[in-house]
PDB file of C-alpha atoms and ligand atoms in Angstrom:
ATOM      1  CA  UNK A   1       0.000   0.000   0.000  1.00 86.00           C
ATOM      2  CA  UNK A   2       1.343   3.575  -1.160  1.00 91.00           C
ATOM      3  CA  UNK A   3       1.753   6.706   1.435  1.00 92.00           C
ATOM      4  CA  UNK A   4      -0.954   8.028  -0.757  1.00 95.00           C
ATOM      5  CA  UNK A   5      -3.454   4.804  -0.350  1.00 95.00           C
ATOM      6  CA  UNK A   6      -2.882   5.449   3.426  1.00 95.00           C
ATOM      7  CA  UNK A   7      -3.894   9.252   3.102  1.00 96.00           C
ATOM      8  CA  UNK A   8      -6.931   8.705   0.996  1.00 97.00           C
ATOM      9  CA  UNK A   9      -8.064   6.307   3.330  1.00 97.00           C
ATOM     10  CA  UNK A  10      -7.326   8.215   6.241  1.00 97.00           C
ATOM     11  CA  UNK A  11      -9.507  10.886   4.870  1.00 97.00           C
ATOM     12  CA  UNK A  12     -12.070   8.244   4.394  1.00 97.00           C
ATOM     13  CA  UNK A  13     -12.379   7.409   8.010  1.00 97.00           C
ATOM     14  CA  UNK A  14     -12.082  10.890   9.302  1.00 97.00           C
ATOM     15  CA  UNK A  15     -14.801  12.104   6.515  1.00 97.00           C
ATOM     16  CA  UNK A  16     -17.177   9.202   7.731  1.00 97.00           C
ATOM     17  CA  UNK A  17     -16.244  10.018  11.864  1.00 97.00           C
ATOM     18  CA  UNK A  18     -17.289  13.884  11.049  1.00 98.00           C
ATOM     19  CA  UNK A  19     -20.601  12.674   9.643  1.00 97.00           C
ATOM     20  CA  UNK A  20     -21.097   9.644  12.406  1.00 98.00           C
ATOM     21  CA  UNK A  21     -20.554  11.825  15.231  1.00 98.00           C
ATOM     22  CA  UNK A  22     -23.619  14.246  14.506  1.00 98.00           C
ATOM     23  CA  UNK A  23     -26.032  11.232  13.539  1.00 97.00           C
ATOM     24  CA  UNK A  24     -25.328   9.382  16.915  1.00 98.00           C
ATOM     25  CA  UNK A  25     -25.979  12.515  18.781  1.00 97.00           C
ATOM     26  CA  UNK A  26     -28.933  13.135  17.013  1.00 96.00           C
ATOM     27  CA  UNK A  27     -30.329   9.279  17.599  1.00 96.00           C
ATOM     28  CA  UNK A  28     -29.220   9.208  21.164  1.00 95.00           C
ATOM     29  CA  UNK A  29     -31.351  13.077  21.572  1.00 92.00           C
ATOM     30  CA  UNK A  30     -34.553  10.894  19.852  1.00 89.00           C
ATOM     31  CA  UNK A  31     -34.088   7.642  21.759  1.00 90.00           C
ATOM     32  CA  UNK A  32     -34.480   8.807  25.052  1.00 84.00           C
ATOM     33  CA  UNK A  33     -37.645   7.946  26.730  1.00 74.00           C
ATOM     34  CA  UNK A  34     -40.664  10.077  27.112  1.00 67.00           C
ATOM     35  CA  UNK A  35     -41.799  10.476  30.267  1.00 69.00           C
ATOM     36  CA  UNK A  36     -44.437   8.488  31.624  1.00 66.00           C
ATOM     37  CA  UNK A  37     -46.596  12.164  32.519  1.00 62.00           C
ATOM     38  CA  UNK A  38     -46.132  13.529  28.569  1.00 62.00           C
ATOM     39  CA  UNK A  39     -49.791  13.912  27.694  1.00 64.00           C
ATOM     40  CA  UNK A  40     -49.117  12.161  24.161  1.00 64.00           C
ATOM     41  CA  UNK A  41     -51.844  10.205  24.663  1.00 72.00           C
ATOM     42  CA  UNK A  42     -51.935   5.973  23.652  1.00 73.00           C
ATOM     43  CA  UNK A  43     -51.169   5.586  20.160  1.00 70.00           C
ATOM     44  CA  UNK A  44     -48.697   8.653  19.897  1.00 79.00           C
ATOM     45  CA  UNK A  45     -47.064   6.201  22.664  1.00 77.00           C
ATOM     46  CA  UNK A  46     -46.680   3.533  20.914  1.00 80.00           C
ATOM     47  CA  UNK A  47     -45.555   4.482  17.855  1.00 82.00           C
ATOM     48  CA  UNK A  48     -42.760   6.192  20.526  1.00 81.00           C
ATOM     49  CA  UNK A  49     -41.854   3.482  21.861  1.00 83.00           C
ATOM     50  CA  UNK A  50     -41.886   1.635  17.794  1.00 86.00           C
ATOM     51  CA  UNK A  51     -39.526   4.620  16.363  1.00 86.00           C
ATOM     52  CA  UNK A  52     -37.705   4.512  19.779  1.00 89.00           C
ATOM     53  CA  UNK A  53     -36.943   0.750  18.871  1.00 91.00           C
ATOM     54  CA  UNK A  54     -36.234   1.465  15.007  1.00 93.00           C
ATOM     55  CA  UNK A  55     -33.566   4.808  16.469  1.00 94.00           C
ATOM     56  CA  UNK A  56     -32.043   2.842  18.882  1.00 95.00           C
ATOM     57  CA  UNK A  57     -31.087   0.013  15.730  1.00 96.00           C
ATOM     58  CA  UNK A  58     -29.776   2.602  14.562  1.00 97.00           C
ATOM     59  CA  UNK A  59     -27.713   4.112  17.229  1.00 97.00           C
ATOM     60  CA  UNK A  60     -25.931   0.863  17.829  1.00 97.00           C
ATOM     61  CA  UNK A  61     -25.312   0.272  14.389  1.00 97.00           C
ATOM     62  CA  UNK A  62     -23.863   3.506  13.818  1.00 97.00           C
ATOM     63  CA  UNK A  63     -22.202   3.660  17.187  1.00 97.00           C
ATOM     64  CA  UNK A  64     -20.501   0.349  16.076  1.00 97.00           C
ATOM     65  CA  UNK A  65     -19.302   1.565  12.599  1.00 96.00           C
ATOM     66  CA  UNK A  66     -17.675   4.404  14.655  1.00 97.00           C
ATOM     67  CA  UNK A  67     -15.828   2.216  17.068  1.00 97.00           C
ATOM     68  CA  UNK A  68     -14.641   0.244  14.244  1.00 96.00           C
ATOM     69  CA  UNK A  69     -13.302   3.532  11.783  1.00 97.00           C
ATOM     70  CA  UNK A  70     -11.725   4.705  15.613  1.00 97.00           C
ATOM     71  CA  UNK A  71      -9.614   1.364  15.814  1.00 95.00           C
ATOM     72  CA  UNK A  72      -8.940   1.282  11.698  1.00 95.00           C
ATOM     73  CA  UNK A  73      -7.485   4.763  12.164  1.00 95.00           C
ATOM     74  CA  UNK A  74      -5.161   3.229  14.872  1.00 96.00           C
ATOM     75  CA  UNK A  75      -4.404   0.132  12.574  1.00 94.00           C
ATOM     76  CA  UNK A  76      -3.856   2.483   9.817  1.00 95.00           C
ATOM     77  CA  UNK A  77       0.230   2.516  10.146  1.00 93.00           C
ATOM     78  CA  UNK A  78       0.688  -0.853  10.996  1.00 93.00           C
ATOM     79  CA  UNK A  79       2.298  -3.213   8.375  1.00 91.00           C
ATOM     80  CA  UNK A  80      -0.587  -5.579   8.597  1.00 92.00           C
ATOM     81  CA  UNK A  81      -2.941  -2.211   7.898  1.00 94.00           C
ATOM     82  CA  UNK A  82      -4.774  -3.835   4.178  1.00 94.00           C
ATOM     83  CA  UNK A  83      -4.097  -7.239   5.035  1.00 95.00           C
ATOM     84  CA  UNK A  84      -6.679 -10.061   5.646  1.00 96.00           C
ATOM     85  CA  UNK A  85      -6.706 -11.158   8.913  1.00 94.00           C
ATOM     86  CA  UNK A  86      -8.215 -14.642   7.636  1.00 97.00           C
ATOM     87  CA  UNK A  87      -6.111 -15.132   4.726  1.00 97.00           C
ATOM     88  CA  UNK A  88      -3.197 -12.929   4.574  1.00 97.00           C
ATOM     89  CA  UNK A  89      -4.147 -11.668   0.767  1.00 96.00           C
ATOM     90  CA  UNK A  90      -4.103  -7.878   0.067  1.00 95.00           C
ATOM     91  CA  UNK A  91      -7.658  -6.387   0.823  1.00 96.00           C
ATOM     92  CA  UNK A  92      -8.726  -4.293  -2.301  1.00 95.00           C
ATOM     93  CA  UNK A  93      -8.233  -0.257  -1.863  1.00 95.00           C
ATOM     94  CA  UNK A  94     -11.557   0.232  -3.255  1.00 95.00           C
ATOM     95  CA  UNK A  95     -13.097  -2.227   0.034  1.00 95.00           C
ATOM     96  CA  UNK A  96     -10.758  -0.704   2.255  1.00 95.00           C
ATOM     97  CA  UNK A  97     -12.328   3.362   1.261  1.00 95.00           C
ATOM     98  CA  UNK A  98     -15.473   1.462   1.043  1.00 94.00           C
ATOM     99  CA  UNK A  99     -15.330  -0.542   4.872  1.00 93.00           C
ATOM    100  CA  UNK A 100     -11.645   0.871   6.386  1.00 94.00           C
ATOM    101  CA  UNK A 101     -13.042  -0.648  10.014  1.00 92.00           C
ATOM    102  CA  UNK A 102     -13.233  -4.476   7.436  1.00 90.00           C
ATOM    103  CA  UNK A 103     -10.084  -6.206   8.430  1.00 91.00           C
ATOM    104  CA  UNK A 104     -11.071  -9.191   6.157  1.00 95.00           C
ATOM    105  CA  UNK A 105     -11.286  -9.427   1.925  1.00 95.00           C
ATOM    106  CA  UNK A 106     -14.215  -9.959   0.294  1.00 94.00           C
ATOM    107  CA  UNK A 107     -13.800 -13.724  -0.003  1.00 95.00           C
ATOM    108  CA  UNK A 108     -13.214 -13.987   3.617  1.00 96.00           C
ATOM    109  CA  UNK A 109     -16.216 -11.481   4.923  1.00 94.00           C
ATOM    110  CA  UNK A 110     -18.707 -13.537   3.104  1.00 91.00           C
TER     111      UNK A 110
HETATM  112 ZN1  LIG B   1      -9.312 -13.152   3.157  1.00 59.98          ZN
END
C-alpha cells in the first residue's frame, strides 16, 4: 500500500467520523424515553416506543461503525494495515475506502 493509499483512506475514516458523530448525537437526543406524565396520549405512545426501537437500531449500528473507523485509524500505520486477517491476501483499496473498520477481503467477509 502507497503513502498516498494510506492518506486517501485516512480521509475516508475521518470524513465518515465527522458525519457519524452528529447522527449518533442526534439518535441518542430521539431515543431517550418520554416520560411516563407527557400527555401524548396511547397511540402517539406507541408508535414512541416503535420509532424509539427502530432509532435505537440505529444508534448501535452507527455507534458500532464508529468504534470500528476509531480502531482502523489506529491500525492504519501498521504493516498488517490492508491485510486479511483470515487469509493474509491484500484487501482491495476500493473495500478498504469502502469498509476501512473491514479487516477481512471480500472472499473472507462472506
Ligand atoms: Zn481473506
Amino acid at each position: 500500500m502507497t503513502e498516498a493509499d494510506r492518506t486517501a483512506i485516512r480521509r475516508k475514516i475521518q470524513d465518515e467520523m465527522e458525519r457519524l458523530r452528529p447522527e449518533i448525537e442526534r439518535l441518542r437526543e430521539v431515543t431517550r424515553p418520554v416520560a411516563p406524565d407527557d400527555s401524548i396520549g396511547r397511540l402517539s405512545r406507541m408508535d414512541n416506543i416503535v420509532n424509539i426501537g427502530v432509532n435505537k437500531a440505529a444508534l448501535g449500528k452507527a455507534a458500532a461503525r464508529l468504534a470500528g473507523l476509531e480502531y482502523a485509524l489506529t491500525q492504519l500505520d501498521s504493516p498488517d494495515f490492508g491485510t486479511c486477517a483470515e487469509c493474509g491476501t491484500s484487501i482491495p483499496l476500493a473495500r478498504l475506502l469502502a469498509m476501512p473498520e473491514s479487516d477481512l477481503c471480500v472472499r473472507c467477509a462472506e
